[in-house]
PDB file of C-alpha atoms in Angstrom:
ATOM      1  CA  UNK A   1     393.252  95.078 -33.007  1.00 82.00           C
ATOM      2  CA  UNK A   2     391.055  97.834 -34.379  1.00 94.00           C
ATOM      3  CA  UNK A   3     388.302  97.729 -31.791  1.00 97.00           C
ATOM      4  CA  UNK A   4     389.069  96.819 -28.219  1.00 96.00           C
ATOM      5  CA  UNK A   5     386.151  96.337 -25.856  1.00 97.00           C
ATOM      6  CA  UNK A   6     386.664  96.341 -22.113  1.00 96.00           C
ATOM      7  CA  UNK A   7     384.802  96.882 -18.862  1.00 97.00           C
ATOM      8  CA  UNK A   8     382.718  93.746 -18.695  1.00 94.00           C
ATOM      9  CA  UNK A   9     382.287  91.784 -15.530  1.00 97.00           C
ATOM     10  CA  UNK A  10     379.689  90.691 -13.018  1.00 98.00           C
ATOM     11  CA  UNK A  11     376.965  92.755 -11.405  1.00 98.00           C
ATOM     12  CA  UNK A  12     373.866  92.225  -9.335  1.00 98.00           C
ATOM     13  CA  UNK A  13     370.468  92.903 -10.833  1.00 98.00           C
ATOM     14  CA  UNK A  14     369.794  96.604 -10.506  1.00 98.00           C
ATOM     15  CA  UNK A  15     373.496  97.388 -10.623  1.00 98.00           C
ATOM     16  CA  UNK A  16     375.637  99.181 -13.168  1.00 98.00           C
ATOM     17  CA  UNK A  17     378.577  98.573 -15.446  1.00 98.00           C
ATOM     18  CA  UNK A  18     380.335 100.696 -18.046  1.00 98.00           C
ATOM     19  CA  UNK A  19     381.844  99.266 -21.191  1.00 98.00           C
ATOM     20  CA  UNK A  20     384.486 100.993 -23.274  1.00 98.00           C
ATOM     21  CA  UNK A  21     385.393 100.529 -26.923  1.00 98.00           C
ATOM     22  CA  UNK A  22     388.718 101.919 -28.122  1.00 98.00           C
ATOM     23  CA  UNK A  23     388.679 102.360 -31.887  1.00 97.00           C
ATOM     24  CA  UNK A  24     391.872 102.487 -33.927  1.00 96.00           C
ATOM     25  CA  UNK A  25     393.296 101.914 -37.371  1.00 94.00           C
ATOM     26  CA  UNK A  26     390.944 101.692 -40.329  1.00 94.00           C
ATOM     27  CA  UNK A  27     387.982 101.231 -38.018  1.00 94.00           C
ATOM     28  CA  UNK A  28     388.487 104.785 -36.799  1.00 94.00           C
ATOM     29  CA  UNK A  29     387.703 106.042 -40.314  1.00 94.00           C
ATOM     30  CA  UNK A  30     384.159 104.751 -40.034  1.00 95.00           C
ATOM     31  CA  UNK A  31     381.463 107.152 -38.803  1.00 96.00           C
ATOM     32  CA  UNK A  32     379.379 104.752 -36.737  1.00 97.00           C
ATOM     33  CA  UNK A  33     380.112 102.627 -33.694  1.00 98.00           C
ATOM     34  CA  UNK A  34     377.579 100.153 -32.417  1.00 98.00           C
ATOM     35  CA  UNK A  35     377.236  97.832 -29.477  1.00 98.00           C
ATOM     36  CA  UNK A  36     375.747  94.397 -29.982  1.00 98.00           C
ATOM     37  CA  UNK A  37     375.315  91.484 -27.608  1.00 98.00           C
ATOM     38  CA  UNK A  38     374.987  87.741 -27.880  1.00 98.00           C
ATOM     39  CA  UNK A  39     373.569  85.510 -25.187  1.00 97.00           C
ATOM     40  CA  UNK A  40     374.155  81.737 -25.228  1.00 93.00           C
ATOM     41  CA  UNK A  41     371.997  80.061 -27.840  1.00 96.00           C
ATOM     42  CA  UNK A  42     370.753  83.361 -29.243  1.00 97.00           C
ATOM     43  CA  UNK A  43     371.594  85.510 -32.218  1.00 97.00           C
ATOM     44  CA  UNK A  44     373.696  88.607 -31.874  1.00 98.00           C
ATOM     45  CA  UNK A  45     371.382  91.563 -31.349  1.00 98.00           C
ATOM     46  CA  UNK A  46     371.649  95.319 -31.595  1.00 98.00           C
ATOM     47  CA  UNK A  47     371.977  97.302 -28.375  1.00 98.00           C
ATOM     48  CA  UNK A  48     372.956 100.882 -29.229  1.00 98.00           C
ATOM     49  CA  UNK A  49     374.910 102.889 -31.778  1.00 98.00           C
ATOM     50  CA  UNK A  50     376.319 106.381 -32.163  1.00 98.00           C
ATOM     51  CA  UNK A  51     377.751 108.534 -34.943  1.00 97.00           C
ATOM     52  CA  UNK A  52     381.131 110.156 -34.456  1.00 95.00           C
ATOM     53  CA  UNK A  53     380.216 113.161 -36.594  1.00 94.00           C
ATOM     54  CA  UNK A  54     376.988 114.416 -35.010  1.00 95.00           C
ATOM     55  CA  UNK A  55     376.429 112.152 -32.021  1.00 95.00           C
ATOM     56  CA  UNK A  56     373.221 110.725 -33.463  1.00 97.00           C
ATOM     57  CA  UNK A  57     372.120 107.820 -31.250  1.00 98.00           C
ATOM     58  CA  UNK A  58     369.937 104.747 -31.609  1.00 98.00           C
ATOM     59  CA  UNK A  59     368.869 102.279 -28.924  1.00 98.00           C
ATOM     60  CA  UNK A  60     367.168  98.945 -28.870  1.00 98.00           C
ATOM     61  CA  UNK A  61     363.809  99.149 -27.122  1.00 98.00           C
ATOM     62  CA  UNK A  62     364.973  96.616 -24.551  1.00 98.00           C
ATOM     63  CA  UNK A  63     367.672  98.959 -23.190  1.00 98.00           C
ATOM     64  CA  UNK A  64     366.134 102.388 -23.765  1.00 98.00           C
ATOM     65  CA  UNK A  65     366.086 104.371 -20.540  1.00 98.00           C
ATOM     66  CA  UNK A  66     368.616 102.079 -18.872  1.00 98.00           C
ATOM     67  CA  UNK A  67     371.679 102.180 -21.139  1.00 98.00           C
ATOM     68  CA  UNK A  68     373.486 105.270 -22.389  1.00 98.00           C
ATOM     69  CA  UNK A  69     375.935 105.338 -25.277  1.00 98.00           C
ATOM     70  CA  UNK A  70     378.412 108.188 -25.521  1.00 98.00           C
ATOM     71  CA  UNK A  71     381.597 109.081 -27.347  1.00 97.00           C
ATOM     72  CA  UNK A  72     384.870 110.813 -26.619  1.00 97.00           C
ATOM     73  CA  UNK A  73     386.197 111.845 -29.998  1.00 95.00           C
ATOM     74  CA  UNK A  74     389.730 112.872 -28.930  1.00 96.00           C
ATOM     75  CA  UNK A  75     390.151 109.503 -27.205  1.00 97.00           C
ATOM     76  CA  UNK A  76     388.554 107.513 -30.067  1.00 97.00           C
ATOM     77  CA  UNK A  77     386.474 105.778 -27.425  1.00 98.00           C
ATOM     78  CA  UNK A  78     382.798 104.916 -27.235  1.00 98.00           C
ATOM     79  CA  UNK A  79     381.189 104.052 -23.911  1.00 98.00           C
ATOM     80  CA  UNK A  80     378.125 102.067 -22.973  1.00 98.00           C
ATOM     81  CA  UNK A  81     376.871 102.894 -19.498  1.00 98.00           C
ATOM     82  CA  UNK A  82     374.493 100.221 -18.308  1.00 98.00           C
ATOM     83  CA  UNK A  83     372.205 100.902 -15.352  1.00 98.00           C
ATOM     84  CA  UNK A  84     369.322  98.994 -13.788  1.00 98.00           C
ATOM     85  CA  UNK A  85     370.845  95.794 -15.105  1.00 98.00           C
ATOM     86  CA  UNK A  86     368.642  92.739 -15.493  1.00 98.00           C
ATOM     87  CA  UNK A  87     369.528  89.062 -15.711  1.00 97.00           C
ATOM     88  CA  UNK A  88     368.470  89.131 -19.356  1.00 97.00           C
ATOM     89  CA  UNK A  89     371.279  91.596 -20.066  1.00 98.00           C
ATOM     90  CA  UNK A  90     373.745  88.756 -19.536  1.00 98.00           C
ATOM     91  CA  UNK A  91     375.665  88.292 -22.783  1.00 98.00           C
ATOM     92  CA  UNK A  92     378.942  88.858 -24.549  1.00 98.00           C
ATOM     93  CA  UNK A  93     378.979  92.473 -25.672  1.00 98.00           C
ATOM     94  CA  UNK A  94     380.700  93.446 -28.916  1.00 98.00           C
ATOM     95  CA  UNK A  95     381.514  96.846 -30.359  1.00 98.00           C
ATOM     96  CA  UNK A  96     381.662  97.338 -34.102  1.00 98.00           C
ATOM     97  CA  UNK A  97     382.475 100.089 -36.594  1.00 98.00           C
ATOM     98  CA  UNK A  98     380.597 100.884 -39.782  1.00 97.00           C
ATOM     99  CA  UNK A  99     379.636 103.731 -42.088  1.00 96.00           C
ATOM    100  CA  UNK A 100     376.788 104.920 -39.856  1.00 96.00           C
ATOM    101  CA  UNK A 101     374.986 104.159 -36.601  1.00 97.00           C
ATOM    102  CA  UNK A 102     372.933 101.345 -38.089  1.00 97.00           C
ATOM    103  CA  UNK A 103     370.852  98.816 -36.153  1.00 98.00           C
ATOM    104  CA  UNK A 104     371.858  96.119 -38.639  1.00 97.00           C
ATOM    105  CA  UNK A 105     374.907  94.040 -37.790  1.00 96.00           C
ATOM    106  CA  UNK A 106     375.517  93.303 -41.487  1.00 97.00           C
ATOM    107  CA  UNK A 107     376.357  96.959 -42.063  1.00 97.00           C
ATOM    108  CA  UNK A 108     379.348  96.894 -39.718  1.00 98.00           C
ATOM    109  CA  UNK A 109     382.780  96.226 -41.167  1.00 97.00           C
ATOM    110  CA  UNK A 110     384.956  95.830 -38.086  1.00 97.00           C
ATOM    111  CA  UNK A 111     384.266  93.985 -34.858  1.00 97.00           C
ATOM    112  CA  UNK A 112     385.946  93.851 -31.496  1.00 95.00           C
ATOM    113  CA  UNK A 113     386.631  90.690 -29.524  1.00 94.00           C
ATOM    114  CA  UNK A 114     383.735  90.991 -27.087  1.00 94.00           C
ATOM    115  CA  UNK A 115     383.513  91.366 -23.344  1.00 97.00           C
ATOM    116  CA  UNK A 116     381.392  89.243 -21.005  1.00 98.00           C
ATOM    117  CA  UNK A 117     378.662  90.825 -18.892  1.00 98.00           C
ATOM    118  CA  UNK A 118     377.004  88.630 -16.283  1.00 98.00           C
ATOM    119  CA  UNK A 119     374.064  89.875 -14.230  1.00 98.00           C
ATOM    120  CA  UNK A 120     372.907  87.797 -11.308  1.00 97.00           C
ATOM    121  CA  UNK A 121     369.513  88.135  -9.685  1.00 90.00           C
TER     122      UNK A 121
END
């Protein structure tokens, strides 16, 4: 397993969760790590991404100001801190590794297994 996502679970609306993505193997040679999510019946969508080299960050408009992506280079781990959660944040969250912190899922080469986030109102 080259990307291992963890930290999902259930939260009340307005609550918080933190996801972790441990990157290993060939995936760790890629410069970008992104978080995507997929709700039932919907396409997988971009959430946030970060570059290992310079920490450059991108967010989807829907999570800007509520979610924070960060990295711990020595631990090869990327985090997604999610605050002020809404019911529409309910989805399976995936981390992925690619050459840069792209918003486009097609530019990512390695994907983790996903972790479920459920927000109840």
